[in-house]
PDB file of C-alpha atoms in Angstrom:
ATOM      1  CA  UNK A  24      21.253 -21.079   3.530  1.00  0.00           C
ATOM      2  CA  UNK A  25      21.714 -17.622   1.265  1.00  0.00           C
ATOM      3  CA  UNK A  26      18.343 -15.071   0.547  1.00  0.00           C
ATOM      4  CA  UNK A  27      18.196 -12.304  -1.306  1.00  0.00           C
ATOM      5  CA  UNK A  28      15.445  -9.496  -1.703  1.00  0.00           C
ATOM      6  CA  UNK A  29      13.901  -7.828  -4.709  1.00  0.00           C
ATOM      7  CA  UNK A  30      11.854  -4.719  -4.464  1.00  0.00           C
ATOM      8  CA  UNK A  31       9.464  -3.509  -7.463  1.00  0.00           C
ATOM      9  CA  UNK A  32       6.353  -0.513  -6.866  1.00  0.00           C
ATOM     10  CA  UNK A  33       4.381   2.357  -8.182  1.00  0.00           C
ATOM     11  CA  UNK A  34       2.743   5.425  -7.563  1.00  0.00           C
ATOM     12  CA  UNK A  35      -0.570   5.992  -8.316  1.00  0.00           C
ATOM     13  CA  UNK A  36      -3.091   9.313  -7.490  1.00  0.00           C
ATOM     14  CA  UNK A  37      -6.889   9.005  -6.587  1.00  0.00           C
ATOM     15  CA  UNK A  38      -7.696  12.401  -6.598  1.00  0.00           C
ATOM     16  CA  UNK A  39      -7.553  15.836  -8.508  1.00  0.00           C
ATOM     17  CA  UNK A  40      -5.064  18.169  -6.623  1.00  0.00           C
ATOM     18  CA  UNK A  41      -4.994  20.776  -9.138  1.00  0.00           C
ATOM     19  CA  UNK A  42      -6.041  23.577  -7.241  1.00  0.00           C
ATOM     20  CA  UNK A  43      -5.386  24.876  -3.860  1.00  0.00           C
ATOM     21  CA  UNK A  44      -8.672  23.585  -2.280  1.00  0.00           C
ATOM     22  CA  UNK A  45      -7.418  20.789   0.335  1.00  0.00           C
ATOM     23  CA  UNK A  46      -4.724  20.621   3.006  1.00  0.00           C
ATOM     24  CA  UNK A  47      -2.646  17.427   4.336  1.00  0.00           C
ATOM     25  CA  UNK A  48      -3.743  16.273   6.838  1.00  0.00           C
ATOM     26  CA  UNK A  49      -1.408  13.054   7.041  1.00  0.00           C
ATOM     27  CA  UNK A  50       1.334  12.135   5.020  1.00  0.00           C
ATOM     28  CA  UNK A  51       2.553   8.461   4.665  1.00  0.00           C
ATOM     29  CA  UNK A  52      -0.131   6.763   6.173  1.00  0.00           C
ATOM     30  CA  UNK A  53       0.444   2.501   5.208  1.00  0.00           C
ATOM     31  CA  UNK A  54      -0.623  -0.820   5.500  1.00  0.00           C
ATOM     32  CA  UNK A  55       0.762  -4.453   4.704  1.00  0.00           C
ATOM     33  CA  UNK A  56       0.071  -7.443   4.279  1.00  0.00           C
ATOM     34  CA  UNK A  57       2.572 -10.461   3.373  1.00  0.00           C
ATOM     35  CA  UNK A  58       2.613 -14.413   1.429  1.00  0.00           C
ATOM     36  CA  UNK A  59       4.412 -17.026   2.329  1.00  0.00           C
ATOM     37  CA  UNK A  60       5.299 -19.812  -0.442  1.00  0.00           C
ATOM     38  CA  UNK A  61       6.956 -22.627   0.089  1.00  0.00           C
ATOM     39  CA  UNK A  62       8.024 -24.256  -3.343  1.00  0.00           C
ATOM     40  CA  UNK A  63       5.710 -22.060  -5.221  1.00  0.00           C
ATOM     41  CA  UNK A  64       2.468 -22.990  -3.202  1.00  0.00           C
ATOM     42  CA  UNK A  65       0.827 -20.985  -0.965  1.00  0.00           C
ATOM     43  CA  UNK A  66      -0.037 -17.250  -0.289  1.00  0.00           C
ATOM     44  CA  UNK A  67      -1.884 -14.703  -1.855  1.00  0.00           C
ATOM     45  CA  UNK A  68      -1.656 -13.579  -5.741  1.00  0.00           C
ATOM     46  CA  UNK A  69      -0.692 -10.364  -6.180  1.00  0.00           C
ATOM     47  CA  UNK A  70      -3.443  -8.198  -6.598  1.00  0.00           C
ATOM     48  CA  UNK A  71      -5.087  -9.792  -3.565  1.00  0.00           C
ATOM     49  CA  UNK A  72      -2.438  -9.068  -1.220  1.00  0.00           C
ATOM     50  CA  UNK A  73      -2.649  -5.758  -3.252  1.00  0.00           C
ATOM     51  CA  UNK A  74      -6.215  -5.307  -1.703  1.00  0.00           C
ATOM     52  CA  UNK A  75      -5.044  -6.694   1.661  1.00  0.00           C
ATOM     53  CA  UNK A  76      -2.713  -3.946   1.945  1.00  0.00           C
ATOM     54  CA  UNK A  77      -5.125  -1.321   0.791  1.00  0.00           C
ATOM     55  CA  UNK A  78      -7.736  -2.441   3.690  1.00  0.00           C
ATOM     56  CA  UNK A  79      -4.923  -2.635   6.088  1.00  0.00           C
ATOM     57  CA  UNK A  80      -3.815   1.116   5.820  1.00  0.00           C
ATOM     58  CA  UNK A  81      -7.879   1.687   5.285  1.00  0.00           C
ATOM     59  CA  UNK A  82      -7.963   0.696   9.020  1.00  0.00           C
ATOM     60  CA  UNK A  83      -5.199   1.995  10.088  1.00  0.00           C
ATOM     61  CA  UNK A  84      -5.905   5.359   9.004  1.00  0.00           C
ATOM     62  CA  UNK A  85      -9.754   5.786   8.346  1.00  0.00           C
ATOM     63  CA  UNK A  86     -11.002   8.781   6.093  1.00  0.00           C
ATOM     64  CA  UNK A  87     -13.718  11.088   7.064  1.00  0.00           C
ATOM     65  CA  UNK A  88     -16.224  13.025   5.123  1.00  0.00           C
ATOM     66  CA  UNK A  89     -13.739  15.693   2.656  1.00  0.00           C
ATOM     67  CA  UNK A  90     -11.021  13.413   2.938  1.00  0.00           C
ATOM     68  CA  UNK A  91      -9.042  11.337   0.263  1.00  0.00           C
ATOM     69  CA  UNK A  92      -6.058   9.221  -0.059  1.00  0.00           C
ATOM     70  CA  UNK A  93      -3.638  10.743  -2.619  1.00  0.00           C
ATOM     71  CA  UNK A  94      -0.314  10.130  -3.980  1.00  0.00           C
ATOM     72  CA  UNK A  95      -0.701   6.197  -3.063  1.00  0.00           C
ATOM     73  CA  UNK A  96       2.780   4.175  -3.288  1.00  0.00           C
ATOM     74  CA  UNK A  97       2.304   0.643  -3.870  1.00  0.00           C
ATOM     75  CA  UNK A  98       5.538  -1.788  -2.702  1.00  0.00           C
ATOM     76  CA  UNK A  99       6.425  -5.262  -3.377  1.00  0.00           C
ATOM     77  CA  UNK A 100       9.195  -7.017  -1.311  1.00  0.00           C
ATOM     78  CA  UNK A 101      10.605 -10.550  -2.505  1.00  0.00           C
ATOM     79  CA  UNK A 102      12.292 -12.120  -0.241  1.00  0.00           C
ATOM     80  CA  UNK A 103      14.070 -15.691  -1.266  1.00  0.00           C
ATOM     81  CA  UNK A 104      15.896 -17.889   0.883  1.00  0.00           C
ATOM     82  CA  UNK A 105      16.525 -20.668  -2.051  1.00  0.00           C
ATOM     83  CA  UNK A 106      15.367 -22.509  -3.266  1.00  0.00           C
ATOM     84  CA  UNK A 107      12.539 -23.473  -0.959  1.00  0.00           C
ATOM     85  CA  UNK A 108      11.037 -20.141   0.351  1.00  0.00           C
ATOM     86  CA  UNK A 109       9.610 -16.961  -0.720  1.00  0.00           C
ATOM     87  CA  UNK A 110       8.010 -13.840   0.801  1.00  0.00           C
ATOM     88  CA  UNK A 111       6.407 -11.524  -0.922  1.00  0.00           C
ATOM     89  CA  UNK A 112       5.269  -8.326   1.574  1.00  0.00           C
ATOM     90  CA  UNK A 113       2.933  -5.735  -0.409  1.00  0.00           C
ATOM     91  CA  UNK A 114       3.028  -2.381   1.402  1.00  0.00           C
ATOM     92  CA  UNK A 115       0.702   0.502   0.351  1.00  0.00           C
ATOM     93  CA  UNK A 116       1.101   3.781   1.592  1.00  0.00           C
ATOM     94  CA  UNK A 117      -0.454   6.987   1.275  1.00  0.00           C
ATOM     95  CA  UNK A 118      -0.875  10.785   2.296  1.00  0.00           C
ATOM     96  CA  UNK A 119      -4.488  11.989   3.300  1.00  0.00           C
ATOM     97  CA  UNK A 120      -5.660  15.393   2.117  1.00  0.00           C
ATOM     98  CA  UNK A 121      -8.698  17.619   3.373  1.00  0.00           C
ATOM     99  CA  UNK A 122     -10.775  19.113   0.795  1.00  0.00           C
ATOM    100  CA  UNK A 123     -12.003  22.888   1.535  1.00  0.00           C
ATOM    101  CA  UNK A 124     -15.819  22.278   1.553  1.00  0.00           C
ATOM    102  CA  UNK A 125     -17.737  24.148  -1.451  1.00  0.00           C
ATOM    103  CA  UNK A 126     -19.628  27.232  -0.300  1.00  0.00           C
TER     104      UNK A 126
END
């Protein structure tokens, strides 16, 4: 049996932080969520386990009122043990900010 991994990800933001309105309140909040395929069949596709991540570090970590994710890191993991099995584990992680509220 041999396996090898492959990791591939981005970083996207969701909010403005342009100004000096907000504070962290948590940095690198995640969730994950993982697909199994066994000769190709099976699991999630991408942007499905994508959104399975995304609701997994949503419940981990929920936001209140003034609150935002920012600076989100999205993180594929391939994992192959040939030639019958892959994982793929999607992790998406985050910081949460505070917004000042407007007066």
């Amino acid at each position: 049996m041999s396996s090898c991994a492959m990791h591939l990800g981005y970083t996207t933001n969701s909010a403005a932080l342009s100004t000096n309105n907000f504070a962290y309140v948590k940095r690198s909040v995640q969730g994950t969520a993982k697909a199994i395929y066994v000769f190709g069949i099976g699991g999630l596709k991408r942007q499905a386990l994508t959104e399975e991540a995304r609701k997994d570090m949503m419940e981990n970590f929920p936001i209140q009122d003034n609150q935002a994710f920012v600076n989100i890191t999205v993180s594929y993991k391939y994992t192959f043990v040939l030639p019958f099995f892959m994982q793929n584990k999607c992790t998406v992680s985050a910081s949460v900010v505070q917004f000042n509220p407007m007066h």
